């Protein structure tokens, strides 16, 4: 098995300080959170950013400043969200890619998202995939529903994605594919043989699906974007606390944790 890649999804677009008082919001807070997660064992930070009022934004300058502050502190791989918040336009969503982060997400289908719709029409998906390709960014295909894997393979045929693909199975979003072991196994068994994968279990699905991924040879995403609790009814103190738990569990299972440069080599990312 490859060493375990841990992604820290430190803020997301939906969550507020009222729900999670330790949520990092400003570029400086996001950089500190990313650094703490790196210290704890994360090799990728999945990045959304917020404006001065704490609202989600795809503003290029906020991404630029946040990435600069993160890179000043550590060599963690910075992965930009092209999902942004529901309701963002495709132009807004692709704008930060001009900063050439090492990785970016690509969701290959539309899905209900709580009371909202996370809209990814074929033309949106192709526009985002095009831009990712243009800048030579390593895509992470976000799969919220089974059909999204077939859509990703169709993009390979069109030359918009290159194999080996790297998937993130986002399971347990209200309105999308539930975060069950059976669903995770189905997706893992449906992937092309050379693909790599991680799982982002939402809410209470985070920990059990992470443990499955550790045992099955997948990789793990944790963090406030996906889950704000450490245990039932007990808020996590920090994103790093959630990362540290995965490192401990992986250690007990005999699975070593990847450094950022090891993660680059597992994912085929050349730039450091
Ligand atoms: N905030 C969600 C609507 C991504 O980062 O690529 C979409 C999302 C996916 O978080
Ligand atoms: Zn995200």
PDB file of C-alpha atoms in Angstrom, residues 24-25 99 108 123 125 148 155 166 173 191 194 200 215-216 223 225 228 240 243 253:
ATOM      1  CA  UNK A  24     -10.391  29.786  10.532  1.00  0.00           C
ATOM      2  CA  UNK A  25     -11.617  32.560   8.220  1.00  0.00           C
ATOM      3  CA  UNK A  99      -2.641  31.276  -9.647  1.00  0.00           C
ATOM      4  CA  UNK A 108     -18.307  15.887 -12.380  1.00  0.00           C
ATOM      5  CA  UNK A 123     -20.703  22.888 -19.882  1.00  0.00           C
ATOM      6  CA  UNK A 125     -17.670  20.711 -15.908  1.00  0.00           C
ATOM      7  CA  UNK A 148     -20.047  11.238 -11.523  1.00  0.00           C
ATOM      8  CA  UNK A 155     -13.846  13.500 -19.861  1.00  0.00           C
ATOM      9  CA  UNK A 166      -7.447  10.722  -8.553  1.00  0.00           C
ATOM     10  CA  UNK A 173     -23.927  15.146   1.993  1.00  0.00           C
ATOM     11  CA  UNK A 191     -12.763   2.781 -10.346  1.00  0.00           C
ATOM     12  CA  UNK A 194      -4.741   2.631 -11.806  1.00  0.00           C
ATOM     13  CA  UNK A 200     -14.413  12.628   2.644  1.00  0.00           C
ATOM     14  CA  UNK A 215      -7.448  -0.358   5.698  1.00  0.00           C
ATOM     15  CA  UNK A 216      -8.323  -0.504   1.988  1.00  0.00           C
ATOM     16  CA  UNK A 223     -11.601  18.838   8.623  1.00  0.00           C
ATOM     17  CA  UNK A 225     -15.639  21.535   5.972  1.00  0.00           C
ATOM     18  CA  UNK A 228     -17.067  19.880  13.081  1.00  0.00           C
ATOM     19  CA  UNK A 240      -5.345  19.646  13.430  1.00  0.00           C
ATOM     20  CA  UNK A 243      -5.824  15.157  11.451  1.00  0.00           C
ATOM     21  CA  UNK A 253      -2.990  -0.098  11.709  1.00  0.00           C
TER      22      UNK A 253
END
